[in-house]
Short mmCIF file of C-alpha atoms in Angstrom, two decimals:
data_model
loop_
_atom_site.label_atom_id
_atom_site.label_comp_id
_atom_site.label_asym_id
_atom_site.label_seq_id
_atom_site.Cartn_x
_atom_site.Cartn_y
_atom_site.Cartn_z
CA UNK A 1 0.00 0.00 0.00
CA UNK A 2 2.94 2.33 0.75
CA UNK A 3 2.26 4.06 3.46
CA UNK A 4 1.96 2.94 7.05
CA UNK A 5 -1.21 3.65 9.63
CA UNK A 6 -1.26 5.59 12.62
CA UNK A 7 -4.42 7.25 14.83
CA UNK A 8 -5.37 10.17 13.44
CA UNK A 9 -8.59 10.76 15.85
CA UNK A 10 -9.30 13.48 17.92
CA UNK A 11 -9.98 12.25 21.76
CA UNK A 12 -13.69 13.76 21.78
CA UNK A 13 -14.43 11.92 18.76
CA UNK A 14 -17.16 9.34 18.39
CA UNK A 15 -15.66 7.42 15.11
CA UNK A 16 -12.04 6.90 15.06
CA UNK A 17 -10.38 8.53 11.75
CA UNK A 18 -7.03 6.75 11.31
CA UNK A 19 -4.58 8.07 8.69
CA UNK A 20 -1.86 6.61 6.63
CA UNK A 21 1.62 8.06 6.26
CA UNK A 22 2.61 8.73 2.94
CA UNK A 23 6.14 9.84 3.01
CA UNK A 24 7.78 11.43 5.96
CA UNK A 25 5.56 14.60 7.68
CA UNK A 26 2.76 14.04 5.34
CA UNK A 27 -0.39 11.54 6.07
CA UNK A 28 -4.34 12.16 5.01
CA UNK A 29 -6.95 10.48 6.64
CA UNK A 30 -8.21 7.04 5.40
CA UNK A 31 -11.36 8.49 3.66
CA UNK A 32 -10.92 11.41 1.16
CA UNK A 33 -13.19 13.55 0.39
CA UNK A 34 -14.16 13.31 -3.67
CA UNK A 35 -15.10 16.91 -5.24
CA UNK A 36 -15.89 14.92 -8.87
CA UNK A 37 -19.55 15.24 -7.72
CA UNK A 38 -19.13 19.31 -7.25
CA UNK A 39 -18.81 19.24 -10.83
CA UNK A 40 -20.83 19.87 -13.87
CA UNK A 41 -23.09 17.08 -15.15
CA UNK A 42 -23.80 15.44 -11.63
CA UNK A 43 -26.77 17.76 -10.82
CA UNK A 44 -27.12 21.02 -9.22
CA UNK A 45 -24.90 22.04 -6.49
CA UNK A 46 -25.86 24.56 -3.56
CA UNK A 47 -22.30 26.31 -3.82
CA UNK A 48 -22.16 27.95 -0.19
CA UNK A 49 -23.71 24.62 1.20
CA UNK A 50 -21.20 22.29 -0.49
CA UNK A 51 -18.49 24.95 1.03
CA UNK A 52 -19.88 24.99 4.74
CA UNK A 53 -20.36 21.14 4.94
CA UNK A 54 -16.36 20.86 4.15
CA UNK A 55 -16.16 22.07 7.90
CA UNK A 56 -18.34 19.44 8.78
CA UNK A 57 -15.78 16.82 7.44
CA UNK A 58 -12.95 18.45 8.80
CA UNK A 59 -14.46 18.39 12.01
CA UNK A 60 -15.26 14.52 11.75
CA UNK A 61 -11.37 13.81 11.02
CA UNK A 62 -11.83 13.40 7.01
CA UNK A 63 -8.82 15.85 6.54
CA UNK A 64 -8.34 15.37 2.73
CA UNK A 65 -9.79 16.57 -0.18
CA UNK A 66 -9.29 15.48 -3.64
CA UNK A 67 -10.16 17.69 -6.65
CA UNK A 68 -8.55 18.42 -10.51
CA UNK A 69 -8.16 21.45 -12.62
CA UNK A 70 -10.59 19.35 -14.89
CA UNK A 71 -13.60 19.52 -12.39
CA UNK A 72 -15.24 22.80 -13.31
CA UNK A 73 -15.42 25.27 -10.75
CA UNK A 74 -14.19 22.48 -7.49
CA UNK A 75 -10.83 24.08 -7.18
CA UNK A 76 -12.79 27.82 -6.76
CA UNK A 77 -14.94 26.12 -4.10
CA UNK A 78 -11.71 24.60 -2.18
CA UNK A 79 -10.40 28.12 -2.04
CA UNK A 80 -12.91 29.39 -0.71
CA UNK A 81 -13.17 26.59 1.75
CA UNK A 82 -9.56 27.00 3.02
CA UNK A 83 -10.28 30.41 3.72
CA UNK A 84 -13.24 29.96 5.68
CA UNK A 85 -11.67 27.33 7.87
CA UNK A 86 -8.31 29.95 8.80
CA UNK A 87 -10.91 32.56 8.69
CA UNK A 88 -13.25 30.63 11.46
CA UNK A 89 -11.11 28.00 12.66
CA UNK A 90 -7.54 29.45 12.66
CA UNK A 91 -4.46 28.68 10.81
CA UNK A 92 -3.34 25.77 12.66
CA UNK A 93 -6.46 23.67 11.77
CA UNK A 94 -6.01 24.61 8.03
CA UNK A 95 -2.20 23.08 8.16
CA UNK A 96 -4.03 20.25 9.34
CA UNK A 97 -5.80 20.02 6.02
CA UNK A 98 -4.87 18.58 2.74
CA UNK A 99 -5.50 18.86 -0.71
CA UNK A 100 -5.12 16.95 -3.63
CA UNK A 101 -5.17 18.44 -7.07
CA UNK A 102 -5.11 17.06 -10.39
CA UNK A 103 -2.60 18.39 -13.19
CA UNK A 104 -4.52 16.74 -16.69
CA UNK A 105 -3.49 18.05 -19.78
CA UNK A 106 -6.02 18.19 -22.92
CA UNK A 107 -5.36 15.16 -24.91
CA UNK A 108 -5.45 17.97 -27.94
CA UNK A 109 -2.22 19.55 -26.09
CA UNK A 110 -0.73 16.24 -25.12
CA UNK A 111 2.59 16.38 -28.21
CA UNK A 112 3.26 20.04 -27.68
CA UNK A 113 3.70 20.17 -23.88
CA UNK A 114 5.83 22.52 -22.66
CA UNK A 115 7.25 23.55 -19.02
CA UNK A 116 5.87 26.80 -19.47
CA UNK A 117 2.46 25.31 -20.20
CA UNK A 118 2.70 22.92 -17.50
CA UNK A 119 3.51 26.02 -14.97
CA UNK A 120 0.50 27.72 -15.68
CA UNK A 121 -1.51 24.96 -15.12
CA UNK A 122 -0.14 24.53 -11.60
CA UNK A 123 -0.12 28.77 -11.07
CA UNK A 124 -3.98 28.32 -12.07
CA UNK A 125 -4.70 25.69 -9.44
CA UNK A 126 -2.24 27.65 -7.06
CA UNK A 127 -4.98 30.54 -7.67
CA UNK A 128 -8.04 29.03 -7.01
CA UNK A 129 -7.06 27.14 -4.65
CA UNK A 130 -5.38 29.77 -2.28
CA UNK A 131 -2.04 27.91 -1.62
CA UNK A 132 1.57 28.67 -1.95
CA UNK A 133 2.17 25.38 -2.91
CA UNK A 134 0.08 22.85 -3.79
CA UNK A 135 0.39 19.46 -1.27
CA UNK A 136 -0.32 16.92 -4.15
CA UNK A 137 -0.57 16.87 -7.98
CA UNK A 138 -1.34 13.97 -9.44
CA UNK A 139 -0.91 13.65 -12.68
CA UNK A 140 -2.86 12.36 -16.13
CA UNK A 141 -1.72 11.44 -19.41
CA UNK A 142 -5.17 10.51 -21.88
CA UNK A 143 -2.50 8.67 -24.76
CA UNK A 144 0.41 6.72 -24.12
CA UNK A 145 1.11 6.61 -28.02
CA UNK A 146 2.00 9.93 -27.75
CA UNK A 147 5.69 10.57 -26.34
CA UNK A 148 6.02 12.98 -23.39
CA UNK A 149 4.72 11.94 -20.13
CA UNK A 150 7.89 11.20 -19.04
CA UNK A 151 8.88 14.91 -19.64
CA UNK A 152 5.69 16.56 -18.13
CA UNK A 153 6.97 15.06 -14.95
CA UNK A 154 10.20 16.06 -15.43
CA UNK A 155 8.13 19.72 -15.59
CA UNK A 156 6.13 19.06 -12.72
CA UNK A 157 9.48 18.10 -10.63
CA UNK A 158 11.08 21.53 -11.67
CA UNK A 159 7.86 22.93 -10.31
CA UNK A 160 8.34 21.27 -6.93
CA UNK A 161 12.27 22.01 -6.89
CA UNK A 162 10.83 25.34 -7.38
CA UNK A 163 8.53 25.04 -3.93
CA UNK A 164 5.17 25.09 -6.13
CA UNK A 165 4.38 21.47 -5.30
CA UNK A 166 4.74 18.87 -2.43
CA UNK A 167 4.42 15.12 -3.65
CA UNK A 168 3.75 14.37 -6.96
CA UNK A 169 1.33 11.38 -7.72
CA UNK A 170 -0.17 9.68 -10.51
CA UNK A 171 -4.19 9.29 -11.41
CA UNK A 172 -5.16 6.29 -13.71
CA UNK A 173 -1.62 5.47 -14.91
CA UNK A 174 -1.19 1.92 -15.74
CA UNK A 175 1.90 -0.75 -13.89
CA UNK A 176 4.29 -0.54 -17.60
CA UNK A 177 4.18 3.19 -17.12
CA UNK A 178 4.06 3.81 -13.54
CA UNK A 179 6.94 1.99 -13.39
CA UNK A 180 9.05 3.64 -16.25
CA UNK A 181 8.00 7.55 -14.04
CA UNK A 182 9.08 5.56 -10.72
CA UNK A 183 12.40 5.09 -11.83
CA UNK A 184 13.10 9.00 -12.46
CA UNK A 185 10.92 10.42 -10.00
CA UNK A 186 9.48 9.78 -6.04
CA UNK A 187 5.69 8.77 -7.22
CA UNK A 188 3.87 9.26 -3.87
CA UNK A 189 0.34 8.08 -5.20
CA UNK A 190 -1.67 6.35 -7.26
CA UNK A 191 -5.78 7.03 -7.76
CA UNK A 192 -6.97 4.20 -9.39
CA UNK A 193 -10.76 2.79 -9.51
CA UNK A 194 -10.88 -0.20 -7.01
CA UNK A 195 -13.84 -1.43 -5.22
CA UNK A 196 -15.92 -4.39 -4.98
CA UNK A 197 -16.87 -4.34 -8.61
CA UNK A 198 -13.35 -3.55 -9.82
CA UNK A 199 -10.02 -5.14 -9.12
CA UNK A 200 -8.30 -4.17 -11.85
CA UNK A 201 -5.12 -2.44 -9.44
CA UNK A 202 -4.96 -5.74 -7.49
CA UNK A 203 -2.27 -8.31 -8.75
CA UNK A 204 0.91 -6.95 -10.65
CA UNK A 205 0.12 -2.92 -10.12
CA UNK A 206 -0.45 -2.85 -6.54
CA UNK A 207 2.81 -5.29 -6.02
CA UNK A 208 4.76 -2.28 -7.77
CA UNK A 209 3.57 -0.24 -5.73
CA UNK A 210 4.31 -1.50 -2.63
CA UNK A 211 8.10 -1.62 -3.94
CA UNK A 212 7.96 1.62 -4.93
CA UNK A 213 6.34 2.96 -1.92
CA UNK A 214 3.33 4.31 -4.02
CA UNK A 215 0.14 4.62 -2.43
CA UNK A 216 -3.09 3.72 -3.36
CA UNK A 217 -5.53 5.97 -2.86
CA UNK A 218 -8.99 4.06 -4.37
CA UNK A 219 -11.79 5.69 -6.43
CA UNK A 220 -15.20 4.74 -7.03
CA UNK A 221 -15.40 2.21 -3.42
CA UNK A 222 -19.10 3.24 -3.85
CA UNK A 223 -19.68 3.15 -7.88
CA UNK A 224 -21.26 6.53 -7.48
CA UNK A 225 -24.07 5.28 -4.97
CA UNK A 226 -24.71 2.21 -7.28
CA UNK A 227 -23.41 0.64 -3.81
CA UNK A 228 -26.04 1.47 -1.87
CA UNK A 229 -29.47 0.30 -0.28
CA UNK A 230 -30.98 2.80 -2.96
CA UNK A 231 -30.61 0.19 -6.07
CA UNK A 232 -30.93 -2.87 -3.67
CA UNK A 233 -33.63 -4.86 -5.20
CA UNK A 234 -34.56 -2.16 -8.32
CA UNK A 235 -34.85 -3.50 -12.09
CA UNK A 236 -32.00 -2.41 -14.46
CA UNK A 237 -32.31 1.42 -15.12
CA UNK A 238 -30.56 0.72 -18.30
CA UNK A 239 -27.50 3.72 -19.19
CA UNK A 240 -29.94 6.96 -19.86
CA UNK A 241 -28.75 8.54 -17.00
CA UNK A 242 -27.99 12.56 -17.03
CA UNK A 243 -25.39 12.02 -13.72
CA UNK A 244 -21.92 11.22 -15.13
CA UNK A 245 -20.97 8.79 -12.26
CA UNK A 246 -24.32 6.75 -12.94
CA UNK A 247 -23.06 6.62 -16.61
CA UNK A 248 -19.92 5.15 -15.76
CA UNK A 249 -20.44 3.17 -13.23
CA UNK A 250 -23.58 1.11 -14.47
CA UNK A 251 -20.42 0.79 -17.49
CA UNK A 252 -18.56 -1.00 -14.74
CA UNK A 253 -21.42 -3.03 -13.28
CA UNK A 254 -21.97 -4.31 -16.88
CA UNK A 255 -18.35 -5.51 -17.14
CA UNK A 256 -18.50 -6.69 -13.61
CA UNK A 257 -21.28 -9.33 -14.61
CA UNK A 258 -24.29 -7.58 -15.15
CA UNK A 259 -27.28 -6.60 -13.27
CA UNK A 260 -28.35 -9.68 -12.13
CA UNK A 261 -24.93 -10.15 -10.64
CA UNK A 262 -24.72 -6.79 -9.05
CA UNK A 263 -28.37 -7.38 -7.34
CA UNK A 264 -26.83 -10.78 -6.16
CA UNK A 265 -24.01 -8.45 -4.67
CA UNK A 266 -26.11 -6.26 -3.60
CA UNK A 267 -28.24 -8.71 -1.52
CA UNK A 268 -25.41 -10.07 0.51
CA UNK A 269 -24.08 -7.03 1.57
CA UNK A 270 -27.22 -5.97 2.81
CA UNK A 271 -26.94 -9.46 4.93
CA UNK A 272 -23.61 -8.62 6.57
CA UNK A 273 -24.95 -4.96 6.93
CA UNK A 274 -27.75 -6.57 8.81
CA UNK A 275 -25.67 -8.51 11.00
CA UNK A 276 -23.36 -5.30 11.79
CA UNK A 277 -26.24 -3.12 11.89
CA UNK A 278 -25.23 -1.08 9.59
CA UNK A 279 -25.93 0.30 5.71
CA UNK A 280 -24.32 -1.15 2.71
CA UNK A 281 -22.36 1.62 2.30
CA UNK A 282 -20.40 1.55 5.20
CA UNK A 283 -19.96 -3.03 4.65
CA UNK A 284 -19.06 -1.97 1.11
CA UNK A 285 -15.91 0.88 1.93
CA UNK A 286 -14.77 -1.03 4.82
CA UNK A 287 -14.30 -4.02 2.09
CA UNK A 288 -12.26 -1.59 0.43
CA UNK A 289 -10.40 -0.36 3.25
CA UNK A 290 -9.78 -3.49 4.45
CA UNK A 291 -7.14 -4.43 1.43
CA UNK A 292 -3.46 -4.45 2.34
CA UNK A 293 -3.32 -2.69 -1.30
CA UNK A 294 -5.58 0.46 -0.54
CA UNK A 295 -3.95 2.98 1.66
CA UNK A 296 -7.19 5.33 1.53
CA UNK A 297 -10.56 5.27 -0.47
CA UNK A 298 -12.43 8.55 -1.93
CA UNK A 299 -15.99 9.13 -1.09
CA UNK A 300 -17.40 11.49 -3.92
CA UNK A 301 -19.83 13.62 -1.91
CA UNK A 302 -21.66 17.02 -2.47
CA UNK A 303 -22.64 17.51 0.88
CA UNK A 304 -22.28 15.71 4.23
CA UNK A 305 -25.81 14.73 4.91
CA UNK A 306 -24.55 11.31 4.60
CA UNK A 307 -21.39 11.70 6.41
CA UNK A 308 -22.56 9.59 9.58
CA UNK A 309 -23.06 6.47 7.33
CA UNK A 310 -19.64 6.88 5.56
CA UNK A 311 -17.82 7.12 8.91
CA UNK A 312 -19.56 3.84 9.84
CA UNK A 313 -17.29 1.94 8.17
CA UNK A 314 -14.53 2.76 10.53
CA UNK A 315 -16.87 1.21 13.52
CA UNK A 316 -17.42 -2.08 11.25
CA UNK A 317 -15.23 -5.12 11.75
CA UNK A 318 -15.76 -7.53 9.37
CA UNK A 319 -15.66 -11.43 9.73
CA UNK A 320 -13.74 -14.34 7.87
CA UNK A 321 -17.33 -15.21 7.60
CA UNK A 322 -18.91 -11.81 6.00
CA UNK A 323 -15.52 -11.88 3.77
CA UNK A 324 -16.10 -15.18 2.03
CA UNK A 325 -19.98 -14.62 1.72
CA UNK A 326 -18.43 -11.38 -0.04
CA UNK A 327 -16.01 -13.16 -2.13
CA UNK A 328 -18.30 -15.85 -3.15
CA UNK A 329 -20.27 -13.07 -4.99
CA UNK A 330 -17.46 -11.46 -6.31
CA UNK A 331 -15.66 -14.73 -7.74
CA UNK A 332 -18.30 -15.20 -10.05
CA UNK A 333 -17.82 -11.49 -11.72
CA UNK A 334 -16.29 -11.23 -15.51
CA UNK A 335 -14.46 -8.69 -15.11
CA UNK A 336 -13.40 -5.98 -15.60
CA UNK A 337 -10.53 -7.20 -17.22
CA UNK A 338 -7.61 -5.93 -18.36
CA UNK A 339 -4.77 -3.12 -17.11
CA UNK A 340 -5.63 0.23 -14.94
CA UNK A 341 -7.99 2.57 -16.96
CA UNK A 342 -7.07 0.67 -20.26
CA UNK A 343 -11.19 0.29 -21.01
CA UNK A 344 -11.36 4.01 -20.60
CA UNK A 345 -8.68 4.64 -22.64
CA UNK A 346 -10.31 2.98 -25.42
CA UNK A 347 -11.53 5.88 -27.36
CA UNK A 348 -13.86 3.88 -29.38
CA UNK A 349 -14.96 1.56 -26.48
CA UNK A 350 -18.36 1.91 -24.78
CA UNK A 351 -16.33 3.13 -21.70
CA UNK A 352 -13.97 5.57 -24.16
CA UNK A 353 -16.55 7.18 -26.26
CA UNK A 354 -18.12 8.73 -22.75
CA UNK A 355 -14.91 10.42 -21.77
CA UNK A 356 -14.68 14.09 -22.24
CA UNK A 357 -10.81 14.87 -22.85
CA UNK A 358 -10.21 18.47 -23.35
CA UNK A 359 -11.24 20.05 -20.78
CA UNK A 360 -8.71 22.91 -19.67
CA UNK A 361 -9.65 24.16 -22.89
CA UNK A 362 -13.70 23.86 -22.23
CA UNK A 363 -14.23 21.46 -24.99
CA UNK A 364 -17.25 19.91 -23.89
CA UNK A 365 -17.84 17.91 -27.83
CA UNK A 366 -16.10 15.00 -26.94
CA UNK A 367 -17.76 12.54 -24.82
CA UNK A 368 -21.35 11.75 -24.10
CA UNK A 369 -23.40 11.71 -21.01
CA UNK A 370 -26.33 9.58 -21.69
CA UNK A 371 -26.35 5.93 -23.09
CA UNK A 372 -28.95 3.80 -24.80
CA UNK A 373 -28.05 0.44 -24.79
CA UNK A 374 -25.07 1.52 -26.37
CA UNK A 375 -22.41 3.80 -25.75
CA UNK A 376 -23.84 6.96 -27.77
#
């Protein structure tokens, strides 16, 4: 997992929040908070709401943030955040806090990178974020056939030499090519997808990153509330769906086995739930958490009105028992197959043809939100 636990909790806390250590004076809390869902094409967001119900997570020990320069308008609403919280709170709980950033070049821009390009990415995230220096940047590249990803982290490490980054991570990089930017650079982190539904980081990537000291930090642990009791017992909705994370991930349920499957799934969580008493939720992160490969999961949320469940999962101890009830489930699945994020690189996959990859430049005409049957 690279990184090792320690107690993160406050003393007056109900729930425990651990945290894991990712290199030396720097650790985040085991759940991250997701800002995907403060994003266009998830529904409308209360702005000043989504910004006062950060506190709430702070308070509750969920210390870390994840966001992108990619996910309109989230970075703005960070900044503002952070200076609430010094504003309210003081400047000692905001060093307590941080954030991860994503640096994701437009796959137009991708053979013509330069460091000067690069740079103003990061001073643009630097902006609206309100930060001297940004604690993580984890990087993107849409095409390996196109040379240069190797160099665009050789920018992003002048950056840091510079003092305008931290840690430098990767987001949906594959095990060939995380290893060939491991043996130039330090590679702090990895956000890949991995939940129930989707081992695709198990095996061969997360053995290189425990040698490399890379850690995990897991995506979609709740398939965009397809891992729920909301869907528990529902027929298929089919893909015409206008929220982007019910697009993809009823993509991933298909490749996990189907609906059929996932309702099978579905059913025995809510079983160990009901012996824990608990939601499905909580049964299905502390799955997640429970992996020696997953150092910390990200819960995509817009608010916190469901922050007590998600905290649940740190009360939860699961059984051998509840584990191979679990696993039964899941050794029937199909998939996916394959390496890290190599279905959504796919361009003219089902997965692919959804993706929207130009967006520093607010190209919106690639990618499609809604599906019918097939991939529009």
């Amino acid at each position: 997992m690279g990184g090792d636990l320690e107690n993160g909790a406050r003393p007056d806390r109900a729930t425990e929040i651990p945290k894991v250590t990712v290199r030396p004076a720097y650790s985040v809390s085991r759940i991250i908070k997701g800002g995907w869902q403060l994003a266009g094409d998830h529904g409308a967001v209360n702005a000043d709401q989504a910004i006062a119900d950060m506190v709430r997570f702070v308070d509750a020990g969920v210390t870390a943030f994840d966001c992108a320069d990619i996910y309109a308008g989230v970075e703005d609403k960070i900044g503002r955040f952070r200076a609430n919280l010094a504003r309210t709170l003081g400047s000692d709980v905001l060093d307590g806090v941080r954030i991860h950033t994503k640096y994701v070049p437009d796959r137009d821009s991708l053979a013509r990178l330069t460091l000067r390009d690069v740079e103003a990415g990061i001073d643009r995230s630097l902006m609206r974020l309100g930060m001297d220096r940004l604690d993580l940047v984890q990087f993107h590249w849409w095409d390996y056939a196109v040379p240069g990803h190797v160099e665009a982290v050789a920018h992003l490490c002048t950056l840091r030499d510079k003092g305008k980054i931290d840690l430098i991570g990767v987001t949906n990089f594959d095990a060939e090519h995380l290893a060939e930017l491991c043996d130039t650079t330090d590679v702090a982190s990895a956000q890949v997808q991995y939940s129930l539904l989707d081992r695709r980081a198990s095996g061969d990537f997360a053995a290189l990153a425990r040698r490399k000291g890379v850690s995990l930090f897991a995506y979609g642990g709740l398939a965009g509330g397809f891992l729920t009791d909301v869907w528990l017992g529902r027929p298929d909705p089919g893909f015409d769906f206008g929220n982007r994370s019910l697009v993809k991930y009823r993509l991933v349920i298909e490749e996990f086995g189907g609906w059929v499957l996932f309702q099978d799934l579905l059913a025995t969580l809510r079983a160990v739930a009901d012996r824990h008493g608990c939601d499905i939720s909580a049964i299905a992160l502390r799955a997640t958490l429970d992996s020696p490969d997953v150092a910390a999961t990200i819960v995509g949320a817009r608010y916190a009105d469901r922050l007590p469940q998600t905290l649940r999962a740190f009360e939860v101890e699961l059984t051998d028992g509840d584990r191979r009830e679990i696993e039964t489930v899941r050794g029937r699945s199909t998939g996916p197959q394959g390496p890290v994020y190599g279905l959504e690189r796919d361009v003219a996959g089902r997965h692919g043809r959804i993706m929207k990859y130009n967006l520093n430049k607010g190209d919106d005409r690639l990618g499609s939100v809604t599906l019918q049957g097939e991939v529009a």
